[in-house]
Short mmCIF file of C-alpha atoms and ligand atoms in Angstrom, two decimals:
data_model
loop_
_atom_site.label_atom_id
_atom_site.label_comp_id
_atom_site.label_asym_id
_atom_site.label_seq_id
_atom_site.Cartn_x
_atom_site.Cartn_y
_atom_site.Cartn_z
CA MET A 1 0.00 0.00 0.00
CA THR A 2 1.40 3.40 -0.88
CA THR A 3 0.98 6.82 0.65
CA GLN A 4 -0.92 9.17 -1.59
CA VAL A 5 0.22 12.73 -1.40
CA ARG A 6 -2.66 14.94 -2.48
CA SER A 7 -2.12 18.41 -3.80
CA VAL A 8 -4.86 19.94 -1.70
CA GLN A 9 -3.91 23.13 0.04
CA PRO A 10 -5.82 23.43 3.30
CA ASP A 11 -4.95 27.15 3.61
CA VAL A 12 -6.80 27.80 0.42
CA ALA A 13 -9.75 25.84 1.65
CA ALA A 14 -9.71 27.98 4.75
CA GLY A 15 -9.63 31.05 2.54
CA ALA A 16 -6.36 32.23 4.03
CA SER A 17 -3.86 31.85 1.23
CA ALA A 18 -2.81 33.86 -1.78
CA VAL A 19 -3.60 30.87 -4.02
CA GLU A 20 -7.12 31.20 -5.32
CA ALA A 21 -9.87 28.86 -4.20
CA ALA A 22 -11.53 26.98 -7.09
CA ILE A 23 -14.92 27.71 -5.53
CA LYS A 24 -15.69 30.32 -2.90
CA ALA A 25 -19.30 30.52 -1.74
CA THR A 26 -20.28 33.20 0.76
CA ALA A 27 -23.67 33.27 2.48
CA LEU A 28 -25.33 31.50 -0.46
CA THR A 29 -29.06 31.42 0.17
CA LYS A 30 -31.98 30.02 -1.81
CA ILE A 31 -35.55 30.77 -0.87
CA TYR A 32 -38.22 29.20 -3.05
CA GLY A 33 -41.61 30.75 -3.56
CA PRO A 34 -42.91 34.21 -4.45
CA ARG A 35 -40.75 36.16 -1.98
CA GLY A 36 -37.61 34.29 -2.85
CA GLY A 37 -37.81 34.80 -6.61
CA SER A 38 -34.45 35.38 -8.22
CA GLU A 39 -33.39 38.90 -8.99
CA SER A 40 -31.86 40.23 -12.13
CA ARG A 41 -28.38 38.83 -11.92
CA HIS A 42 -26.89 41.93 -13.49
CA ARG A 43 -27.60 43.74 -10.27
CA GLY A 44 -25.91 40.93 -8.38
CA TRP A 45 -27.57 38.96 -5.64
CA ARG A 46 -28.65 40.62 -2.44
CA ARG A 47 -26.44 40.20 0.58
CA ALA A 48 -28.15 37.55 2.70
CA LYS A 49 -27.95 39.56 5.88
CA ASP A 50 -30.02 42.58 4.85
CA SER A 51 -33.14 40.70 3.82
CA GLY A 52 -36.19 41.80 5.83
CA ALA A 53 -36.46 40.35 9.29
CA ASP A 54 -40.24 39.76 9.09
CA THR A 55 -41.75 36.27 8.77
CA LYS A 56 -39.27 34.62 6.43
CA PRO A 57 -40.19 31.65 4.25
CA LYS A 58 -38.02 28.60 4.94
CA ALA A 59 -34.78 28.68 2.98
CA ALA A 60 -33.73 25.58 1.00
CA ALA A 61 -30.17 26.81 1.45
CA ASP A 62 -29.50 29.24 4.27
CA ASP A 63 -26.33 31.34 4.58
CA VAL A 64 -24.05 28.62 3.19
CA THR A 65 -20.37 29.56 3.22
CA PHE A 66 -17.47 27.36 2.13
CA SER A 67 -14.39 27.29 -0.09
CA VAL A 68 -13.08 24.42 -2.17
CA ALA A 69 -9.36 24.28 -2.96
CA PRO A 70 -8.15 23.38 -6.46
CA GLY A 71 -7.88 19.58 -6.64
CA GLU A 72 -9.90 19.06 -3.47
CA PHE A 73 -12.47 16.28 -3.13
CA PHE A 74 -15.25 18.09 -1.26
CA MET A 75 -18.33 16.29 0.03
CA ILE A 76 -21.77 17.70 0.82
CA MET A 77 -23.67 15.38 3.12
CA GLY A 78 -27.02 15.44 4.90
CA LEU A 79 -30.48 13.89 5.10
CA SER A 80 -33.04 14.16 2.32
CA GLY A 81 -34.28 17.74 1.99
CA SER A 82 -31.31 19.27 3.81
CA GLY A 83 -30.40 21.39 0.78
CA LYS A 84 -27.49 19.47 -0.76
CA SER A 85 -28.72 19.55 -4.35
CA THR A 86 -29.79 23.16 -4.00
CA VAL A 87 -26.27 24.17 -2.99
CA LEU A 88 -24.67 22.05 -5.70
CA ARG A 89 -26.91 23.47 -8.41
CA MET A 90 -26.27 27.03 -7.36
CA LEU A 91 -22.58 26.43 -8.12
CA ASN A 92 -23.24 26.40 -11.85
CA ARG A 93 -26.42 28.46 -11.57
CA LEU A 94 -28.75 25.70 -12.61
CA ILE A 95 -30.49 27.20 -9.60
CA GLU A 96 -30.27 30.97 -9.23
CA PRO A 97 -29.29 31.97 -5.67
CA SER A 98 -31.62 34.37 -3.86
CA SER A 99 -28.62 36.03 -2.23
CA GLY A 100 -24.98 35.54 -1.42
CA GLU A 101 -21.82 35.58 -3.43
CA LEU A 102 -20.13 32.93 -5.56
CA LEU A 103 -16.63 33.10 -6.99
CA ILE A 104 -15.30 30.46 -9.39
CA ASP A 105 -11.55 30.83 -9.87
CA GLY A 106 -11.90 34.24 -8.32
CA ARG A 107 -14.53 35.46 -10.79
CA ASN A 108 -17.93 36.61 -9.61
CA VAL A 109 -20.50 34.32 -11.16
CA ALA A 110 -23.48 36.58 -10.38
CA THR A 111 -22.27 39.41 -12.56
CA MET A 112 -20.67 37.33 -15.29
CA PRO A 113 -21.59 38.24 -18.88
CA ASP A 114 -23.68 35.61 -20.70
CA GLY A 115 -20.80 34.50 -22.92
CA GLU A 116 -18.55 33.85 -19.97
CA LEU A 117 -21.31 32.05 -18.11
CA ARG A 118 -21.88 29.77 -21.11
CA GLU A 119 -18.15 29.09 -21.24
CA LEU A 120 -18.22 28.28 -17.52
CA ARG A 121 -21.03 25.77 -17.94
CA ASN A 122 -19.71 24.20 -21.12
CA ARG A 123 -16.03 23.93 -20.33
CA LYS A 124 -15.12 24.77 -16.78
CA ILE A 125 -17.76 22.82 -14.87
CA ASN A 126 -19.39 19.49 -15.57
CA MET A 127 -22.31 18.07 -13.65
CA VAL A 128 -22.98 14.37 -13.10
CA PHE A 129 -26.43 13.31 -11.87
CA GLN A 130 -27.74 10.33 -9.98
CA HIS A 131 -29.41 8.92 -13.09
CA PHE A 132 -27.26 9.69 -16.09
CA ALA A 133 -29.46 10.64 -18.97
CA LEU A 134 -27.81 8.69 -21.74
CA PHE A 135 -29.19 9.05 -25.26
CA PRO A 136 -30.54 5.59 -26.09
CA HIS A 137 -30.02 5.86 -29.85
CA ARG A 138 -26.50 7.23 -29.72
CA THR A 139 -23.46 5.02 -29.25
CA VAL A 140 -21.59 4.90 -25.98
CA ARG A 141 -18.80 6.90 -27.66
CA GLU A 142 -21.23 9.62 -28.78
CA ASN A 143 -22.74 9.73 -25.31
CA ALA A 144 -19.31 10.07 -23.73
CA SER A 145 -18.35 12.94 -26.02
CA TYR A 146 -21.60 14.83 -25.57
CA ALA A 147 -20.06 17.90 -23.90
CA LEU A 148 -17.65 18.27 -26.83
CA HIS A 149 -20.54 17.92 -29.26
CA VAL A 150 -22.27 20.83 -27.54
CA ARG A 151 -19.09 22.86 -27.94
CA ASN A 152 -18.88 22.06 -31.68
CA GLU A 153 -15.55 20.29 -31.41
CA SER A 154 -14.41 18.33 -34.48
CA ALA A 155 -15.44 14.68 -34.84
CA ALA A 156 -11.80 13.62 -34.62
CA LYS A 157 -11.28 15.45 -31.34
CA ARG A 158 -14.60 14.16 -29.95
CA ASP A 159 -13.73 10.54 -30.72
CA GLU A 160 -10.23 10.87 -29.39
CA ARG A 161 -11.36 12.34 -26.06
CA ALA A 162 -14.28 9.93 -25.73
CA ASP A 163 -12.13 6.87 -26.39
CA TRP A 164 -9.56 8.05 -23.86
CA ALA A 165 -12.28 8.64 -21.26
CA LEU A 166 -13.98 5.28 -21.94
CA GLN A 167 -10.62 3.55 -21.66
CA THR A 168 -10.01 5.35 -18.36
CA VAL A 169 -13.25 4.10 -16.83
CA GLY A 170 -12.72 0.57 -18.13
CA LEU A 171 -15.15 0.67 -21.06
CA GLY A 172 -12.55 0.83 -23.84
CA ASP A 173 -14.26 -1.89 -25.87
CA TRP A 174 -17.79 -0.52 -25.63
CA GLY A 175 -17.58 2.66 -27.71
CA ASP A 176 -19.70 1.27 -30.57
CA SER A 177 -22.39 -0.23 -28.33
CA LEU A 178 -25.71 1.35 -27.46
CA PRO A 179 -26.53 2.24 -23.82
CA GLY A 180 -29.23 -0.47 -23.76
CA GLU A 181 -26.53 -3.13 -24.03
CA LEU A 182 -24.87 -1.98 -20.79
CA SER A 183 -25.59 -2.82 -17.16
CA GLY A 184 -26.56 -0.08 -14.68
CA GLY A 185 -23.04 0.14 -13.30
CA MET A 186 -21.58 0.40 -16.80
CA ARG A 187 -24.01 3.18 -17.66
CA GLN A 188 -22.84 5.14 -14.60
CA ARG A 189 -19.31 4.70 -15.92
CA VAL A 190 -20.36 6.26 -19.21
CA GLY A 191 -21.60 9.26 -17.22
CA LEU A 192 -18.23 9.47 -15.52
CA ALA A 193 -16.50 9.15 -18.89
CA ARG A 194 -18.64 12.00 -20.18
CA ALA A 195 -17.50 14.22 -17.32
CA LEU A 196 -13.86 13.29 -17.90
CA ALA A 197 -14.08 13.81 -21.67
CA SER A 198 -15.47 17.29 -21.10
CA GLU A 199 -12.07 18.35 -19.71
CA ALA A 200 -13.89 20.33 -17.02
CA ASP A 201 -11.73 21.37 -14.06
CA ILE A 202 -14.66 21.19 -11.68
CA LEU A 203 -16.93 18.15 -11.42
CA LEU A 204 -20.23 18.52 -9.60
CA MET A 205 -21.68 15.14 -8.71
CA ASP A 206 -25.15 14.72 -7.25
CA GLU A 207 -25.42 11.27 -5.65
CA PRO A 208 -23.95 9.66 -8.76
CA PHE A 209 -23.65 6.20 -7.21
CA SER A 210 -26.68 5.98 -4.97
CA ALA A 211 -28.73 3.88 -7.41
CA LEU A 212 -26.03 1.22 -7.62
CA ASP A 213 -25.68 -2.11 -5.81
CA PRO A 214 -23.29 -1.86 -2.84
CA LEU A 215 -20.49 -3.82 -4.50
CA ILE A 216 -20.65 -1.93 -7.78
CA ARG A 217 -20.93 1.25 -5.79
CA ARG A 218 -17.71 0.45 -3.98
CA ASP A 219 -15.99 -0.22 -7.31
CA MET A 220 -17.15 3.14 -8.61
CA GLN A 221 -15.89 4.89 -5.48
CA ASP A 222 -12.50 3.25 -5.92
CA LEU A 223 -12.46 4.17 -9.60
CA LEU A 224 -13.31 7.78 -8.92
CA MET A 225 -10.69 8.09 -6.17
CA GLU A 226 -8.10 6.57 -8.48
CA LEU A 227 -9.05 8.94 -11.29
CA GLN A 228 -8.92 11.84 -8.90
CA ARG A 229 -5.35 10.99 -7.92
CA ASP A 230 -4.25 11.00 -11.54
CA LEU A 231 -6.36 13.81 -12.96
CA ASN A 232 -6.59 16.05 -9.92
CA ARG A 233 -9.90 17.71 -10.78
CA THR A 234 -11.83 19.69 -8.22
CA VAL A 235 -14.81 17.56 -7.18
CA VAL A 236 -17.93 18.56 -5.23
CA PHE A 237 -19.81 15.37 -4.46
CA VAL A 238 -23.24 15.12 -2.85
CA THR A 239 -24.17 12.06 -0.84
CA HIS A 240 -26.46 11.12 2.04
CA ASP A 241 -24.07 8.37 3.10
CA LEU A 242 -21.46 9.47 5.64
CA ASN A 243 -19.40 6.34 5.08
CA GLU A 244 -19.13 7.26 1.40
CA ALA A 245 -18.35 10.87 2.32
CA MET A 246 -15.60 9.91 4.73
CA ARG A 247 -14.15 7.28 2.48
CA MET A 248 -13.75 9.61 -0.47
CA GLY A 249 -13.70 13.19 0.73
CA ASP A 250 -10.83 15.42 1.76
CA ARG A 251 -13.39 17.44 3.71
CA ILE A 252 -17.09 17.04 4.38
CA MET A 253 -19.75 19.71 4.78
CA ILE A 254 -22.71 18.39 6.76
CA MET A 255 -26.05 20.13 6.14
CA ARG A 256 -29.34 20.23 7.99
CA ASP A 257 -32.43 22.28 7.07
CA GLY A 258 -30.45 24.30 4.55
CA LYS A 259 -27.71 25.21 7.01
CA VAL A 260 -24.14 24.03 7.40
CA VAL A 261 -23.83 22.25 10.74
CA GLN A 262 -20.22 21.14 10.41
CA LEU A 263 -17.37 21.35 7.93
CA GLY A 264 -14.17 19.40 8.43
CA THR A 265 -12.11 16.32 7.72
CA ALA A 266 -13.43 12.84 8.56
CA GLN A 267 -11.06 12.77 11.49
CA GLU A 268 -12.26 16.12 12.84
CA ILE A 269 -15.91 15.17 12.51
CA LEU A 270 -15.41 11.79 14.18
CA ASN A 271 -13.43 13.31 17.02
CA SER A 272 -15.64 16.29 17.72
CA PRO A 273 -19.12 16.09 16.19
CA ALA A 274 -20.75 19.53 16.25
CA ASP A 275 -24.13 18.42 17.63
CA ASP A 276 -26.50 15.50 18.16
CA TYR A 277 -27.44 15.43 14.47
CA VAL A 278 -23.83 14.77 13.51
CA THR A 279 -23.36 12.37 16.43
CA GLU A 280 -26.31 10.38 15.14
CA PHE A 281 -24.64 10.09 11.72
CA ILE A 282 -21.24 9.08 13.01
CA SER A 283 -22.67 6.32 15.15
CA ASP A 284 -23.22 4.46 11.86
CA VAL A 285 -19.71 5.05 10.57
CA ASP A 286 -17.30 2.17 10.47
CA ARG A 287 -14.38 4.02 12.02
CA SER A 288 -11.98 1.18 11.33
CA ARG A 289 -12.46 1.69 7.60
CA VAL A 290 -12.57 5.47 7.55
CA LEU A 291 -9.61 6.26 9.79
CA THR A 292 -6.13 5.41 8.57
CA ALA A 293 -2.76 4.83 10.18
CA GLY A 294 -1.67 8.25 8.93
CA THR A 295 -4.57 10.05 10.60
CA ILE A 296 -3.89 8.65 14.08
CA MET A 297 -0.12 8.10 14.12
CA GLN A 298 2.08 9.85 16.65
CA GLU A 299 5.72 10.86 17.00
CA PRO A 300 7.73 7.95 18.44
CA LEU A 301 8.74 8.74 22.03
CA VAL A 302 12.21 7.27 21.56
CA THR A 303 14.24 6.42 18.46
CA ALA A 304 17.87 5.39 18.29
CA THR A 305 20.66 5.29 15.72
CA GLU A 306 22.95 2.33 15.17
CA ARG A 307 25.89 4.24 16.65
CA ASP A 308 24.15 5.10 19.92
CA ASP A 309 25.39 3.92 23.27
CA PRO A 310 23.14 1.14 24.69
CA GLN A 311 23.23 2.64 28.17
CA ASP A 312 21.99 5.95 26.85
CA VAL A 313 19.10 4.44 24.91
CA LEU A 314 18.17 2.27 27.87
CA ARG A 315 17.94 5.38 30.04
CA ARG A 316 15.80 7.20 27.51
CA LEU A 317 13.51 4.18 27.25
CA SER A 318 13.08 3.89 30.99
CA ASN A 319 12.14 7.56 31.17
CA VAL A 320 9.04 6.83 29.09
CA GLU A 321 8.47 3.30 30.40
CA GLY A 322 9.12 1.95 26.92
CA VAL A 323 10.27 -1.59 26.15
CA GLY A 324 11.66 -1.02 22.67
CA ALA A 325 12.64 1.58 20.09
CA TYR A 326 13.14 1.81 16.36
CA VAL A 327 16.74 2.07 15.23
CA LEU A 328 17.11 4.35 12.24
CA ASP A 329 19.86 4.87 9.68
CA ASP A 330 20.98 8.32 8.59
CA GLU A 331 18.12 8.67 6.10
CA GLY A 332 15.45 7.66 8.57
CA HIS A 333 14.97 4.10 7.26
CA ILE A 334 14.28 1.48 9.90
CA ALA A 335 17.36 -0.67 10.50
CA GLY A 336 15.58 -2.74 13.14
CA ILE A 337 14.20 -2.47 16.64
CA THR A 338 16.08 -2.70 19.87
CA ARG A 339 14.56 -3.77 23.18
CA ALA A 340 15.35 -3.07 26.80
CA ASP A 341 16.46 -6.68 27.40
CA LEU A 342 18.86 -6.61 24.43
CA LEU A 343 20.25 -3.26 25.49
CA ALA A 344 20.73 -4.43 29.07
CA ALA A 345 22.69 -7.45 27.84
CA GLY A 346 24.92 -5.16 25.78
CA VAL A 347 25.64 -2.67 28.52
CA GLY A 348 28.44 -4.66 30.11
CA ARG A 349 30.14 -5.46 26.78
CA GLN A 350 32.98 -3.22 25.60
CA ARG A 351 32.34 -0.98 22.61
CA ALA A 352 28.88 -2.40 22.05
CA THR A 353 26.65 -0.15 19.95
CA VAL A 354 22.92 -0.23 19.48
CA GLY A 355 23.51 -1.41 15.89
CA GLN A 356 24.62 -4.79 17.27
CA LEU A 357 21.55 -5.11 19.47
CA VAL A 358 18.68 -5.06 17.00
CA THR A 359 16.07 -7.53 15.81
CA ASN A 360 13.81 -7.55 12.80
CA GLU A 361 10.66 -8.42 14.69
CA PHE A 362 8.53 -5.50 13.62
CA LYS A 363 5.92 -4.72 11.03
CA THR A 364 5.29 -1.55 9.05
CA VAL A 365 2.28 -0.10 7.26
CA GLY A 366 1.70 2.82 4.90
CA ALA A 367 -0.03 5.97 6.09
CA ASP A 368 -3.20 5.16 4.11
CA ALA A 369 -3.75 1.70 5.66
CA PRO A 370 -7.24 1.63 7.24
CA LEU A 371 -7.36 0.78 10.93
CA SER A 372 -9.25 -2.42 10.09
CA ASP A 373 -6.05 -3.66 8.41
CA ILE A 374 -3.69 -2.79 11.25
CA CYS A 375 -5.55 -4.07 14.32
CA THR A 376 -3.87 -7.47 14.32
CA LEU A 377 -0.43 -5.96 13.64
CA VAL A 378 -0.65 -3.55 16.55
CA GLY A 379 -1.72 -6.35 18.86
CA ARG A 380 1.36 -8.43 18.07
CA ASN A 381 4.15 -5.86 18.18
CA SER A 382 6.38 -5.27 21.21
CA VAL A 383 6.98 -1.73 19.96
CA PRO A 384 4.25 0.54 18.54
CA LEU A 385 3.46 -0.26 14.91
CA ALA A 386 5.67 1.71 12.49
CA VAL A 387 4.14 3.89 9.78
CA THR A 388 6.51 4.40 6.86
CA ASP A 389 6.48 6.49 3.71
CA THR A 390 6.87 5.00 0.22
CA ASP A 391 10.67 5.06 0.65
CA GLY A 392 10.48 3.03 3.86
CA ARG A 393 11.32 5.93 6.20
CA LEU A 394 9.67 6.04 9.61
CA VAL A 395 7.03 8.80 9.69
CA GLY A 396 5.19 7.87 12.88
CA VAL A 397 4.01 5.09 15.17
CA VAL A 398 0.63 3.75 16.26
CA PRO A 399 0.64 2.74 19.95
CA ARG A 400 -2.01 0.22 20.95
CA ALA A 401 -3.81 2.69 23.24
CA THR A 402 -4.02 5.23 20.41
CA LEU A 403 -5.60 2.64 18.15
CA LEU A 404 -8.17 1.60 20.75
CA ASN A 405 -9.01 5.23 21.44
CA ALA A 406 -9.52 5.97 17.77
CA LEU A 407 -11.84 2.99 17.36
CA ALA A 408 -13.94 3.85 20.40
CA THR A 409 -16.74 6.37 19.90
CA PRO A 410 -15.58 9.46 21.80
CA HIS A 411 -19.00 11.02 22.34
CA PRO A 412 -21.56 8.42 23.39
CA ARG A 413 -25.06 9.73 22.80
CA LYS A 414 -26.28 11.75 25.75
CA ASP A 415 -29.40 10.45 27.36
CA ASP A 416 -30.27 13.78 28.88
CA GLY A 417 -33.65 12.67 30.12
CA ASN A 418 -35.55 15.87 29.33
CA ALA A 419 -39.15 14.92 30.03
N1 ATP B 1 -38.31 23.76 -6.92
C1 ATP B 1 -38.55 23.81 -5.61
N2 ATP B 1 -39.57 24.55 -5.10
C2 ATP B 1 -39.82 24.61 -3.79
N3 ATP B 1 -39.10 23.95 -2.86
C3 ATP B 1 -38.06 23.19 -3.28
C4 ATP B 1 -37.73 23.06 -4.68
N4 ATP B 1 -36.66 22.25 -4.78
C5 ATP B 1 -36.34 21.87 -3.54
N5 ATP B 1 -37.16 22.43 -2.63
C6 ATP B 1 -37.11 22.27 -1.17
O1 ATP B 1 -35.84 22.70 -0.72
C7 ATP B 1 -35.33 21.86 0.30
C8 ATP B 1 -33.96 21.34 -0.08
O2 ATP B 1 -34.08 20.48 -1.18
P1 ATP B 1 -32.86 19.76 -1.88
O3 ATP B 1 -33.35 19.08 -3.09
O4 ATP B 1 -31.74 20.72 -2.03
O5 ATP B 1 -32.45 18.70 -0.76
P2 ATP B 1 -31.44 17.47 -0.84
O6 ATP B 1 -30.59 17.56 0.38
O7 ATP B 1 -30.76 17.43 -2.15
O8 ATP B 1 -32.40 16.23 -0.68
P3 ATP B 1 -32.32 14.75 -1.35
O9 ATP B 1 -31.32 13.99 -0.54
O10 ATP B 1 -33.68 14.22 -1.17
O11 ATP B 1 -31.92 14.89 -2.78
C9 ATP B 1 -36.36 20.78 0.50
O12 ATP B 1 -37.16 21.15 1.61
C10 ATP B 1 -37.17 20.81 -0.76
O13 ATP B 1 -38.49 20.41 -0.51
MG1 MG B 2 -30.71 16.07 -3.75
#
């Protein structure tokens, strides 16, 4: 298993860096009905805050603020009716916001001239829906290249892009078939291929896998995550499944009644759920599959080099009540582990170094190993399990207590007995 280094910049997501966010939504609000009718966009949308304070109709999206960094996999999650699709569709103005501000690549979408808006929808952003509307009488290749067709690209370019995209999603041999010849899962792949072929930087996905069988769904999640690593698009993905959100997302925005109740990484949400609504969701999460070695690892308390004096390492170990330590070479690779009993035996010997007192009885895992895979390894080791990078250097350790803590639910539901 290898460590994936993602190019997400958290500062950007937090809106604090000079690098531009791909998407920056501020106080986006959508109110349906007569009083919430959209305004002329050339005047811009109202600021949410100065709308009249009298009896307000319920907002489908209420004061929603978030930023998405370039290359980030951003999830929107919540129960049915919480406003997920409304927020997603405001991002390409399929739904016109009632108020708020939206910047895509730093440009204000509300005041964008028509030509630029068309360009945004046709090239910059692509939307993938739960039920892909494939054209039944067009071939899979034609369906995959639909966005390029809309843009009047040449047939040669359309076919080239479509074939590449179909190949990428594992449908390389199906270009000449008709959608009716494909299974449901394969049809979803065509939808994905269509989004990829469009060359859009930003993919908006509204529950694209929720109609699929669990196993196929898992395959599609894996495929999309793999594609994301290679292609590094910005993805905003709507789901009502927190397991899916945590498995795939860099960060997750949890919505309820049109409002954002929490925004954070899987780890942050699991460790400190914002309220009972979130707590309810995370009680269904399989923490052992969502959390990884990299998310819970700690600095090793003691490490040694091969040249160290056994007495010295023994003293450092006893200070932390440790029984063993990793012995590292000059580049940080693990040369072995040493243990208190080995060190003690070497103390009397002349010119003994720690390098002569090591064993190979240890196991390592990559930072992206799920906790479900490391439970048995942690149980067996006499030193905390080592987490290594792709070059085999020690980057952290997982002590047994840390693992058990991470797997336990930190906030058991309060039974506050209000009558
Ligand atoms: N065209 C519309 N007119 C009036 N109300 C609407 C309209 N579309 C959505 N709503 C309301 O806005 C709220 C948010 O709906 P939205 O579709 O964004 O929720 P959602 O989180 O995507 O739900 P689901 O998981 O069922 O897709 C709901 O209360 C819904 O009834
Ligand atoms: Mg929806």
